[in-house]
Amino acid sequence: MAFTKLGLNPDILKAIAATGYDQPTPVQQRAIPAALAGGDLLVSSQTGSGKTAAFMLPCLHRLAVPTEGRGPRVLVLTPTRELAQQVTQAADTYGKFVRRLRCVSIVGGASFGPQLKALGQPVDVIVATPGRLLDHMERGRIDFSRLETLVLDEADRMLDMGFIDDIESIIARTPAKRQTLLFSATLDGVVGRLASRVTRDARRIEIISEPEQRGQIAQLLLFADDLAHKTRLLDTLLRDTELTQALVFTATKRAADEISGQLREKGFAADALHGDMSQRERNRTLQGMRQGRVRVLVATDVAARGLDVPGISHVINFDLPRQAEDYVHRIGRTGRAGRSGIAISLAAHFEKRQVRDIERYTAQPIRVGVLPGLEPKARPARSDGFGDSRRAPGPRRVAAKRPLEGGYGARGRTHSDRGPEGRGYAGEPRRGAPRSHGHSLPASGKRRSFGNH
Ligand code: AMP
């Protein structure tokens, strides 16, 4: 199917042609005509599926016809600042031939001055994180009287991050006759309940993950005996000649800082990205990554959400994600725009259940490999060196995650279920998870290849 068949304004089609996209992705093929028809939508789609264009193109189509007034006609809510900035960038790219289009990003962590200035002018699209938007709303800075479309992007993640009250307060102050487009990795549980409150007669569009659209991501699991072993594995992986840029995930901000510092000492062009950094620092780091100056980015989940850097060839989970669904978001940072990528997870022996949880969630087995010369020893005792500051403590996670668990069912089981010893989850997992198969990675002299085999 061609983009020209979707019924979009010629100015939008011209911008799409300039991006070089050949044809709409499955989520775009289904969501764009449905959104243009005007009804509410609930769309389940994975990151990397082309979902941003799926909601932004129909919004821009409408904005191509100007209306009177100054307030936003489209509001997009996103969980993180990085994602908000990417969505704003997408709006500018796809809307570059729409006359006098004004898109503003309203995110936390940035100074108020420029945002107040931008909101003082007429605006068409606001892309915002919920907290900061509410701040501006409470100061009477935003007039939603001409709002036509509300988009909730990565709604599951916004709820996961505790934005439910903010989202509901924002929505309560938007016109009832708006169109609402909700995009989420899952439409079950708490997301489904929110959707039923904020949409009307919504059409459900479920896109089962389409690996062929998302580029080929080879997944691999390496078991590590202790922290020192993990560090050696990381060092070796980062010397793979096929590595262009790597994103390394850690469980804590402190670990992200420590590991990036250690890597820099070893001569890697490494940097950290996490929520304690100012927006200016984060922007500088992201710019470095996009320009290729930073080769290894060590990040926490929140900071890396929505990151879209095509050069990322490797995602390395130095620490496993706390929730199975985060794994999908993490590995989706590689294999962008149809390229291939590799996702390598380093796991302690006692984390086998988390691995099984991930496999169940993705319905894919993760191949277990070893690096020659760095094979794990025989299964060690449990007090094996992982109990240092880099591993986020189990009990504290209970408080953070408990309120949100209900709706996600088995898919969203978190490490909060794990006892203080990190021994595994309380509830017995379902049987029948995809099986992992043991493989050895080929060692070809210095060069280690991790291709599919
Ligand atoms: P998203 O799922 O919105 O994060 O998009 C993932 C990536 O796919 C982004 O780098 C987009 O630029 C790219 N993309 C979006 N739509 C298309 C398309 N129709 N063809 C090729 N690439 C696309």
CSV table of C-alpha atoms and ligand atoms in Angstrom, one decimal:
chain,number,residue,atom,x,y,z
A,1,MET,CA,0.0,0.0,0.0
A,2,ALA,CA,1.2,3.5,-0.8
A,3,PHE,CA,1.0,6.6,1.4
A,4,THR,CA,-1.0,8.3,-1.3
A,5,LYS,CA,-3.9,5.9,-0.7
A,6,LEU,CA,-4.4,7.0,2.8
A,7,GLY,CA,-6.3,10.2,2.0
A,8,LEU,CA,-3.6,12.6,3.5
A,9,ASN,CA,-3.2,16.2,2.5
A,10,PRO,CA,-0.6,16.7,-0.4
A,11,ASP,CA,1.6,18.9,1.9
A,12,ILE,CA,1.9,16.0,4.3
A,13,LEU,CA,2.6,13.5,1.5
A,14,LYS,CA,5.3,15.8,0.2
A,15,ALA,CA,7.0,15.7,3.7
A,16,ILE,CA,6.7,11.9,3.9
A,17,ALA,CA,8.3,11.6,0.4
A,18,ALA,CA,11.1,13.8,1.7
A,19,THR,CA,11.7,11.4,4.6
A,20,GLY,CA,12.2,8.5,2.1
A,21,TYR,CA,9.6,6.2,3.7
A,22,ASP,CA,8.4,3.8,1.0
A,23,GLN,CA,5.1,2.7,2.4
A,24,PRO,CA,3.1,3.0,5.6
A,25,THR,CA,3.9,0.5,8.4
A,26,PRO,CA,1.0,-1.8,9.5
A,27,VAL,CA,0.0,0.5,12.4
A,28,GLN,CA,0.0,3.5,10.0
A,29,GLN,CA,-2.1,1.6,7.4
A,30,ARG,CA,-4.8,0.9,9.9
A,31,ALA,CA,-4.7,3.9,12.3
A,32,ILE,CA,-4.3,6.7,9.8
A,33,PRO,CA,-7.6,6.2,7.8
A,34,ALA,CA,-9.4,5.4,11.1
A,35,ALA,CA,-8.2,8.6,12.7
A,36,LEU,CA,-9.0,10.6,9.6
A,37,ALA,CA,-12.6,9.4,9.9
A,38,GLY,CA,-12.7,11.2,13.2
A,39,GLY,CA,-13.5,8.5,15.8
A,40,ASP,CA,-11.6,7.6,19.0
A,41,LEU,CA,-8.9,4.9,18.7
A,42,LEU,CA,-7.2,2.5,21.0
A,43,VAL,CA,-4.1,1.3,19.4
A,44,SER,CA,-1.8,-1.4,20.7
A,45,SER,CA,1.6,-1.2,19.0
A,46,GLN,CA,5.2,-1.7,20.0
A,47,THR,CA,7.8,0.9,20.0
A,48,GLY,CA,9.6,1.1,16.7
A,49,SER,CA,6.4,0.3,14.8
A,50,GLY,CA,6.0,3.7,13.3
A,51,LYS,CA,3.3,4.7,15.8
A,52,THR,CA,4.4,8.4,16.0
A,53,ALA,CA,3.6,9.0,12.4
A,54,ALA,CA,0.4,6.9,12.8
A,55,PHE,CA,-1.1,9.6,15.1
A,56,MET,CA,0.8,12.6,14.0
A,57,LEU,CA,0.0,12.4,10.2
A,58,PRO,CA,-3.8,12.5,10.7
A,59,CYS,CA,-3.4,15.4,13.2
A,60,LEU,CA,-1.3,17.3,10.8
A,61,HIS,CA,-3.7,16.6,7.9
A,62,ARG,CA,-6.3,18.5,9.9
A,63,LEU,CA,-4.0,21.3,10.9
A,64,ALA,CA,-3.3,21.9,7.2
A,65,VAL,CA,-6.6,23.7,7.2
A,66,PRO,CA,-6.2,26.8,9.5
A,67,THR,CA,-8.9,27.8,12.0
A,68,GLU,CA,-9.3,30.9,14.1
A,69,GLY,CA,-7.9,31.1,17.7
A,70,ARG,CA,-4.7,30.7,19.6
A,71,GLY,CA,-4.8,27.6,21.8
A,72,PRO,CA,-3.6,24.2,20.8
A,73,ARG,CA,-5.6,22.1,18.4
A,74,VAL,CA,-3.6,18.9,19.1
A,75,LEU,CA,-2.3,17.8,22.5
A,76,VAL,CA,0.1,14.9,22.8
A,77,LEU,CA,0.9,13.5,26.3
A,78,THR,CA,4.1,11.4,26.6
A,79,PRO,CA,5.7,9.8,29.6
A,80,THR,CA,9.2,11.4,29.2
A,81,ARG,CA,10.9,14.5,28.0
A,82,GLU,CA,13.0,12.7,25.5
A,83,LEU,CA,9.9,11.1,23.9
A,84,ALA,CA,8.1,14.5,23.9
A,85,GLN,CA,11.1,16.0,22.1
A,86,GLN,CA,11.1,13.3,19.5
A,87,VAL,CA,7.4,13.6,18.9
A,88,THR,CA,7.8,17.4,18.5
A,89,GLN,CA,10.6,16.8,16.1
A,90,ALA,CA,8.4,14.3,14.1
A,91,ALA,CA,5.6,16.9,14.0
A,92,ASP,CA,8.1,19.5,12.6
A,93,THR,CA,9.4,17.0,10.1
A,94,TYR,CA,6.1,15.7,8.8
A,95,GLY,CA,4.5,19.2,9.0
A,96,LYS,CA,7.3,21.1,7.4
A,97,PHE,CA,5.1,22.1,4.4
A,98,VAL,CA,2.1,23.0,6.5
A,99,ARG,CA,2.0,26.8,6.6
A,100,ARG,CA,2.6,28.6,9.9
A,101,LEU,CA,2.5,25.3,11.9
A,102,ARG,CA,3.6,25.9,15.5
A,103,CYS,CA,4.6,22.9,17.7
A,104,VAL,CA,5.7,23.4,21.2
A,105,SER,CA,7.3,20.9,23.6
A,106,ILE,CA,6.3,21.4,27.3
A,107,VAL,CA,8.4,19.2,29.5
A,108,GLY,CA,9.6,19.0,33.0
A,109,GLY,CA,13.3,19.7,33.8
A,110,ALA,CA,13.4,22.6,31.3
A,111,SER,CA,13.2,26.2,32.3
A,112,PHE,CA,9.8,27.9,32.4
A,113,GLY,CA,10.8,31.1,30.6
A,114,PRO,CA,11.0,29.8,27.0
A,115,GLN,CA,7.9,27.7,27.6
A,116,LEU,CA,5.9,30.7,28.9
A,117,LYS,CA,7.1,32.7,25.9
A,118,ALA,CA,6.0,29.9,23.4
A,119,LEU,CA,2.6,29.6,25.1
A,120,GLY,CA,2.1,33.3,24.8
A,121,GLN,CA,2.0,32.9,21.0
A,122,PRO,CA,-0.6,31.0,19.0
A,123,VAL,CA,0.1,27.3,19.0
A,124,ASP,CA,-1.2,24.4,17.0
A,125,VAL,CA,0.5,21.3,18.7
A,126,ILE,CA,1.6,20.9,22.3
A,127,VAL,CA,3.6,17.8,23.1
A,128,ALA,CA,3.9,17.6,26.8
A,129,THR,CA,4.8,15.5,29.8
A,130,PRO,CA,1.8,15.6,32.2
A,131,GLY,CA,3.3,17.3,35.3
A,132,ARG,CA,4.7,20.3,33.6
A,133,LEU,CA,1.6,20.8,31.4
A,134,LEU,CA,-0.5,20.8,34.6
A,135,ASP,CA,1.7,23.5,36.1
A,136,HIS,CA,1.1,25.7,33.1
A,137,MET,CA,-2.6,24.9,33.1
A,138,GLU,CA,-2.9,25.8,36.7
A,139,ARG,CA,-1.4,29.2,35.9
A,140,GLY,CA,-4.1,29.7,33.3
A,141,ARG,CA,-1.6,29.6,30.4
A,142,ILE,CA,-3.4,27.2,28.2
A,143,ASP,CA,-6.7,27.6,26.4
A,144,PHE,CA,-8.0,24.3,25.3
A,145,SER,CA,-11.2,25.8,23.7
A,146,ARG,CA,-10.2,24.8,20.2
A,147,LEU,CA,-8.6,21.5,21.0
A,148,GLU,CA,-9.6,18.9,18.4
A,149,THR,CA,-7.4,15.9,19.2
A,150,LEU,CA,-5.8,14.5,22.3
A,151,VAL,CA,-3.2,11.8,21.9
A,152,LEU,CA,-2.0,9.6,24.8
A,153,ASP,CA,1.3,8.2,23.6
A,154,GLU,CA,2.7,5.2,25.5
A,155,ALA,CA,-0.2,5.3,27.8
A,156,ASP,CA,0.9,2.1,29.6
A,157,ARG,CA,4.2,3.7,30.5
A,158,MET,CA,2.6,7.0,31.7
A,159,LEU,CA,0.4,5.0,34.1
A,160,ASP,CA,3.4,2.9,35.1
A,161,MET,CA,5.2,6.1,36.0
A,162,GLY,CA,2.3,7.2,38.2
A,163,PHE,CA,0.8,9.9,36.0
A,164,ILE,CA,-2.8,8.7,36.3
A,165,ASP,CA,-4.1,11.6,38.4
A,166,ASP,CA,-2.3,14.2,36.3
A,167,ILE,CA,-3.7,12.7,33.1
A,168,GLU,CA,-7.2,12.6,34.4
A,169,SER,CA,-7.0,16.2,35.6
A,170,ILE,CA,-5.7,17.3,32.2
A,171,ILE,CA,-8.3,15.4,30.3
A,172,ALA,CA,-11.1,16.8,32.5
A,173,ARG,CA,-10.2,20.3,31.3
A,174,THR,CA,-10.3,19.4,27.6
A,175,PRO,CA,-13.4,19.8,25.4
A,176,ALA,CA,-15.7,16.7,25.6
A,177,LYS,CA,-16.2,16.6,21.8
A,178,ARG,CA,-12.4,16.1,21.2
A,179,GLN,CA,-11.1,13.0,19.4
A,180,THR,CA,-8.9,10.8,21.6
A,181,LEU,CA,-6.2,8.5,20.3
A,182,LEU,CA,-4.6,6.2,22.8
A,183,PHE,CA,-1.4,4.3,21.9
A,184,SER,CA,0.0,1.7,24.3
A,185,ALA,CA,2.0,-1.5,24.2
A,186,THR,CA,-0.9,-3.1,26.0
A,187,LEU,CA,-4.6,-2.3,26.1
A,188,ASP,CA,-5.4,-4.6,29.1
A,189,GLY,CA,-5.9,-3.9,32.7
A,190,VAL,CA,-5.4,-0.3,34.0
A,191,VAL,CA,-4.8,1.0,30.5
A,192,GLY,CA,-8.1,-0.5,29.4
A,193,ARG,CA,-9.9,1.0,32.4
A,194,LEU,CA,-8.4,4.5,31.6
A,195,ALA,CA,-9.4,4.1,28.0
A,196,SER,CA,-13.0,3.3,28.8
A,197,ARG,CA,-13.2,6.5,30.9
A,198,VAL,CA,-11.6,8.8,28.4
A,199,THR,CA,-12.7,7.6,25.0
A,200,ARG,CA,-16.1,7.1,23.3
A,201,ASP,CA,-17.0,4.2,21.1
A,202,ALA,CA,-13.3,3.8,20.4
A,203,ARG,CA,-12.2,1.5,17.7
A,204,ARG,CA,-9.5,-1.0,18.8
A,205,ILE,CA,-6.6,-1.6,16.5
A,206,GLU,CA,-4.3,-4.3,17.7
A,207,ILE,CA,-1.0,-4.7,16.0
A,208,ILE,CA,0.7,-7.9,17.0
A,209,SER,CA,4.4,-7.3,17.0
A,210,GLU,CA,5.8,-7.4,13.4
A,211,PRO,CA,9.4,-8.3,13.6
A,212,GLU,CA,9.8,-7.8,9.9
A,213,GLN,CA,8.9,-4.1,10.3
A,214,ARG,CA,11.1,-3.6,13.3
A,215,GLY,CA,14.4,-4.8,11.8
A,216,GLN,CA,15.9,-7.9,13.0
A,217,ILE,CA,17.0,-7.9,16.6
A,218,ALA,CA,19.1,-10.9,17.6
A,219,GLN,CA,18.7,-11.6,21.3
A,220,LEU,CA,21.3,-13.2,23.5
A,221,LEU,CA,21.7,-14.0,27.2
A,222,LEU,CA,25.0,-14.3,28.9
A,223,PHE,CA,25.2,-15.6,32.5
A,224,ALA,CA,27.6,-13.9,34.8
A,225,ASP,CA,29.0,-15.2,38.1
A,226,ASP,CA,29.5,-11.9,39.8
A,227,LEU,CA,29.9,-8.2,39.2
A,228,ALA,CA,33.5,-8.5,38.2
A,229,HIS,CA,32.5,-11.1,35.6
A,230,LYS,CA,29.8,-8.8,34.3
A,231,THR,CA,32.2,-6.0,33.9
A,232,ARG,CA,34.6,-8.2,31.9
A,233,LEU,CA,31.8,-9.4,29.7
A,234,LEU,CA,30.7,-5.8,29.1
A,235,ASP,CA,34.3,-4.7,28.3
A,236,THR,CA,34.6,-7.6,25.7
A,237,LEU,CA,31.2,-6.9,24.2
A,238,LEU,CA,32.0,-3.3,23.7
A,239,ARG,CA,35.1,-4.2,21.7
A,240,ASP,CA,33.1,-6.1,19.1
A,241,THR,CA,34.1,-4.7,15.7
A,242,GLU,CA,30.5,-4.8,14.5
A,243,LEU,CA,29.5,-2.4,17.2
A,244,THR,CA,28.6,1.0,16.0
A,245,GLN,CA,27.1,2.5,19.1
A,246,ALA,CA,25.9,0.8,22.2
A,247,LEU,CA,23.2,1.6,24.8
A,248,VAL,CA,24.0,-0.1,28.1
A,249,PHE,CA,21.1,-0.3,30.6
A,250,THR,CA,21.6,-0.2,34.4
A,251,ALA,CA,19.2,-0.5,37.2
A,252,THR,CA,20.2,2.6,39.0
A,253,LYS,CA,21.4,6.1,38.2
A,254,ARG,CA,24.5,5.6,40.4
A,255,ALA,CA,25.5,2.5,38.4
A,256,ALA,CA,25.0,4.4,35.1
A,257,ASP,CA,27.4,7.1,36.4
A,258,GLU,CA,29.9,4.6,37.8
A,259,ILE,CA,30.0,2.4,34.7
A,260,SER,CA,30.2,5.2,32.2
A,261,GLY,CA,33.1,6.7,34.3
A,262,GLN,CA,34.9,3.3,34.4
A,263,LEU,CA,34.5,2.9,30.6
A,264,ARG,CA,35.8,6.4,30.0
A,265,GLU,CA,38.9,5.5,32.1
A,266,LYS,CA,39.4,2.5,29.8
A,267,GLY,CA,39.3,4.8,26.8
A,268,PHE,CA,35.7,4.3,25.6
A,269,ALA,CA,33.8,7.3,24.4
A,270,ALA,CA,31.1,6.7,27.0
A,271,ASP,CA,28.6,8.9,28.7
A,272,ALA,CA,25.7,8.5,31.1
A,273,LEU,CA,22.0,9.4,30.8
A,274,HIS,CA,19.6,9.3,33.7
A,275,GLY,CA,16.9,11.3,35.4
A,276,ASP,CA,19.1,13.1,37.8
A,277,MET,CA,20.8,15.0,35.0
A,278,SER,CA,19.5,18.5,34.0
A,279,GLN,CA,17.7,18.7,30.7
A,280,ARG,CA,20.6,20.6,29.3
A,281,GLU,CA,23.0,17.8,30.2
A,282,ARG,CA,20.7,15.2,28.8
A,283,ASN,CA,20.3,17.1,25.6
A,284,ARG,CA,24.1,17.5,25.3
A,285,THR,CA,24.6,13.8,25.8
A,286,LEU,CA,21.9,12.8,23.3
A,287,GLN,CA,23.3,15.2,20.8
A,288,GLY,CA,26.7,13.5,21.3
A,289,MET,CA,25.1,10.2,20.7
A,290,ARG,CA,23.3,11.4,17.5
A,291,GLN,CA,26.5,12.9,16.2
A,292,GLY,CA,28.5,9.8,17.0
A,293,ARG,CA,30.8,11.5,19.5
A,294,VAL,CA,29.4,9.2,22.2
A,295,ARG,CA,29.8,5.6,21.3
A,296,VAL,CA,28.6,4.0,24.5
A,297,LEU,CA,25.6,5.4,26.4
A,298,VAL,CA,25.0,4.0,29.9
A,299,ALA,CA,21.4,4.8,30.9
A,300,THR,CA,18.5,4.0,33.1
A,301,ASP,CA,15.1,3.0,31.7
A,302,VAL,CA,13.4,6.3,32.2
A,303,ALA,CA,16.1,8.3,30.5
A,304,ALA,CA,16.3,6.0,27.5
A,305,ARG,CA,12.6,5.8,26.9
A,306,GLY,CA,11.7,6.7,23.3
A,307,LEU,CA,15.4,7.2,22.4
A,308,ASP,CA,15.7,7.0,18.6
A,309,VAL,CA,19.3,6.9,17.5
A,310,PRO,CA,19.7,4.9,14.3
A,311,GLY,CA,23.4,4.1,15.0
A,312,ILE,CA,22.7,2.0,18.1
A,313,SER,CA,23.8,-1.5,16.9
A,314,HIS,CA,23.9,-3.0,20.4
A,315,VAL,CA,21.7,-2.8,23.5
A,316,ILE,CA,23.3,-4.4,26.5
A,317,ASN,CA,21.3,-5.0,29.6
A,318,PHE,CA,24.0,-4.8,32.3
A,319,ASP,CA,21.2,-5.2,34.7
A,320,LEU,CA,18.0,-7.0,33.7
A,321,PRO,CA,14.9,-4.7,33.5
A,322,ARG,CA,12.6,-4.6,36.5
A,323,GLN,CA,9.6,-5.4,34.4
A,324,ALA,CA,9.3,-7.7,31.4
A,325,GLU,CA,7.7,-5.0,29.3
A,326,ASP,CA,10.7,-2.7,29.8
A,327,TYR,CA,12.8,-5.4,28.0
A,328,VAL,CA,10.8,-4.8,24.9
A,329,HIS,CA,11.3,-1.0,25.1
A,330,ARG,CA,15.0,-1.4,25.8
A,331,ILE,CA,15.7,-3.7,22.9
A,332,GLY,CA,13.6,-1.5,20.6
A,333,ARG,CA,16.4,1.1,20.9
A,334,THR,CA,18.3,-1.0,18.4
A,335,GLY,CA,17.1,-2.3,15.1
A,336,ARG,CA,15.6,1.2,14.4
A,337,ALA,CA,14.1,2.0,11.0
A,338,GLY,CA,14.5,-1.5,9.6
A,339,ARG,CA,18.2,-1.9,10.5
A,340,SER,CA,19.4,-5.0,12.4
A,341,GLY,CA,20.6,-4.9,15.9
A,342,ILE,CA,21.7,-7.1,18.8
A,343,ALA,CA,20.4,-7.1,22.3
A,344,ILE,CA,22.5,-8.8,24.9
A,345,SER,CA,21.4,-9.4,28.5
A,346,LEU,CA,23.8,-10.1,31.3
A,347,ALA,CA,22.1,-12.1,34.1
A,348,ALA,CA,23.1,-13.5,37.4
A,349,HIS,CA,22.3,-17.2,37.9
A,350,PHE,CA,19.5,-16.4,40.4
A,351,GLU,CA,17.8,-14.2,37.8
A,352,LYS,CA,16.6,-17.1,35.6
A,353,ARG,CA,13.0,-16.5,36.6
A,354,GLN,CA,13.1,-12.9,35.4
A,355,VAL,CA,14.5,-14.2,32.1
A,356,ARG,CA,11.6,-16.7,31.9
A,357,ASP,CA,9.2,-13.9,32.6
A,358,ILE,CA,10.7,-11.8,29.7
A,359,GLU,CA,10.5,-14.8,27.4
A,360,ARG,CA,6.8,-15.4,28.3
A,361,TYR,CA,6.1,-11.7,27.8
A,362,THR,CA,7.7,-11.6,24.4
A,363,ALA,CA,6.8,-15.1,23.5
A,364,GLN,CA,10.3,-15.6,22.2
A,365,PRO,CA,13.1,-17.7,23.7
A,366,ILE,CA,16.3,-15.8,24.4
A,367,ARG,CA,19.4,-17.7,23.2
A,368,VAL,CA,21.9,-18.4,25.9
A,369,GLY,CA,25.5,-17.8,24.8
A,370,VAL,CA,29.0,-17.7,26.2
A,371,LEU,CA,32.0,-15.6,25.3
A,372,PRO,CA,35.0,-17.8,24.8
A,373,GLY,CA,37.4,-17.3,27.7
A,374,LEU,CA,34.6,-15.7,29.8
A,375,GLU,CA,32.4,-18.6,30.4
A,376,PRO,CA,30.5,-18.6,33.7
A,377,LYS,CA,31.8,-21.0,36.3
A,378,ALA,CA,29.6,-23.7,37.7
A,379,ARG,CA,26.5,-22.4,39.3
A,380,PRO,CA,27.8,-20.3,42.3
A,381,ALA,CA,26.3,-19.9,45.7
A,382,ARG,CA,23.7,-17.2,46.0
A,383,SER,CA,25.8,-14.7,48.0
A,384,ASP,CA,27.8,-14.2,44.8
A,385,GLY,CA,28.8,-10.6,44.7
A,386,PHE,CA,25.7,-9.1,43.2
A,387,GLY,CA,24.5,-7.7,46.5
A,388,ASP,CA,26.4,-4.4,46.1
A,389,SER,CA,25.0,-1.0,45.5
A,390,ARG,CA,24.5,-1.5,41.8
A,391,ARG,CA,21.6,-3.8,42.3
A,392,ALA,CA,18.5,-2.0,43.3
A,393,PRO,CA,17.3,-3.5,46.5
A,394,GLY,CA,14.2,-5.8,46.3
A,395,PRO,CA,12.1,-4.5,49.2
A,396,ARG,CA,12.2,-0.9,48.1
A,397,ARG,CA,10.7,-1.8,44.8
A,398,VAL,CA,7.7,-3.2,46.5
A,399,ALA,CA,6.5,0.2,47.5
A,400,ALA,CA,7.3,1.7,44.1
A,401,LYS,CA,5.5,-0.8,42.0
A,402,ARG,CA,2.7,-2.3,44.2
A,403,PRO,CA,-0.1,0.2,43.4
A,404,LEU,CA,0.2,-0.4,39.7
A,405,GLU,CA,0.4,-4.1,39.5
A,406,GLY,CA,-3.2,-5.1,39.4
A,407,GLY,CA,-4.1,-4.5,35.8
A,408,TYR,CA,-1.1,-6.0,34.2
A,409,GLY,CA,-1.7,-9.6,35.3
A,410,ALA,CA,1.0,-12.1,34.6
A,411,ARG,CA,2.5,-10.0,31.9
A,412,GLY,CA,3.4,-7.2,34.2
A,413,ARG,CA,4.9,-9.2,37.0
A,414,THR,CA,7.7,-7.1,38.5
A,415,HIS,CA,10.7,-7.7,40.6
A,416,SER,CA,8.7,-6.3,43.4
A,417,ASP,CA,7.4,-9.9,43.8
A,418,ARG,CA,10.9,-10.9,44.6
A,419,GLY,CA,11.8,-11.6,48.2
A,420,PRO,CA,14.6,-9.7,49.9
A,421,GLU,CA,17.1,-12.3,49.0
A,422,GLY,CA,16.4,-11.9,45.3
A,423,ARG,CA,15.6,-15.5,45.0
A,424,GLY,CA,12.8,-15.4,42.6
A,425,TYR,CA,9.1,-14.4,42.4
A,426,ALA,CA,6.6,-15.4,45.0
A,427,GLY,CA,3.7,-16.5,42.8
A,428,GLU,CA,4.5,-19.6,40.9
A,429,PRO,CA,4.9,-18.7,37.2
A,430,ARG,CA,2.9,-20.3,34.5
A,431,ARG,CA,4.5,-23.3,32.9
A,432,GLY,CA,5.3,-23.5,29.3
A,433,ALA,CA,7.6,-20.5,28.8
A,434,PRO,CA,9.5,-20.7,25.5
A,435,ARG,CA,12.6,-22.7,26.0
A,436,SER,CA,16.1,-21.2,25.7
A,437,HIS,CA,18.6,-23.2,23.9
A,438,GLY,CA,22.3,-23.2,24.9
A,439,HIS,CA,24.7,-22.1,22.2
A,440,SER,CA,28.3,-21.0,22.2
A,441,LEU,CA,29.2,-17.9,20.4
A,442,PRO,CA,31.8,-18.3,17.6
A,443,ALA,CA,35.2,-16.9,18.3
A,444,SER,CA,36.9,-15.8,15.1
A,445,GLY,CA,40.2,-14.6,16.2
A,446,LYS,CA,39.8,-11.2,17.7
A,447,ARG,CA,36.5,-10.5,16.0
A,448,ARG,CA,33.4,-12.0,17.7
A,449,SER,CA,30.3,-12.2,15.7
A,450,PHE,CA,26.9,-12.3,17.2
A,451,GLY,CA,24.8,-12.8,14.1
A,452,ASN,CA,21.8,-15.2,13.9
A,453,HIS,CA,22.7,-18.8,14.0
B,1,AMP,P1,8.2,5.0,16.2
B,1,AMP,O1,7.5,3.7,16.4
B,1,AMP,O2,7.2,6.1,16.0
B,1,AMP,O3,9.2,5.3,17.3
B,1,AMP,O4,9.1,5.0,14.8
B,1,AMP,C1,10.2,4.1,14.7
B,1,AMP,C2,11.1,4.6,13.5
B,1,AMP,O5,10.5,4.2,12.3
B,1,AMP,C3,11.4,6.1,13.5
B,1,AMP,O6,12.8,6.2,13.3
B,1,AMP,C4,10.6,6.6,12.2
B,1,AMP,O7,11.3,7.6,11.6
B,1,AMP,C5,10.6,5.3,11.4
B,1,AMP,N1,9.4,5.2,10.5
B,1,AMP,C6,8.1,5.7,10.8
B,1,AMP,N2,7.3,5.4,9.8
B,1,AMP,C7,8.0,4.8,8.8
B,1,AMP,C8,7.7,4.2,7.5
B,1,AMP,N3,6.5,4.2,7.0
B,1,AMP,N4,8.7,3.7,6.8
B,1,AMP,C9,10.0,3.6,7.3
B,1,AMP,N5,10.4,4.1,8.5
B,1,AMP,C10,9.4,4.7,9.3
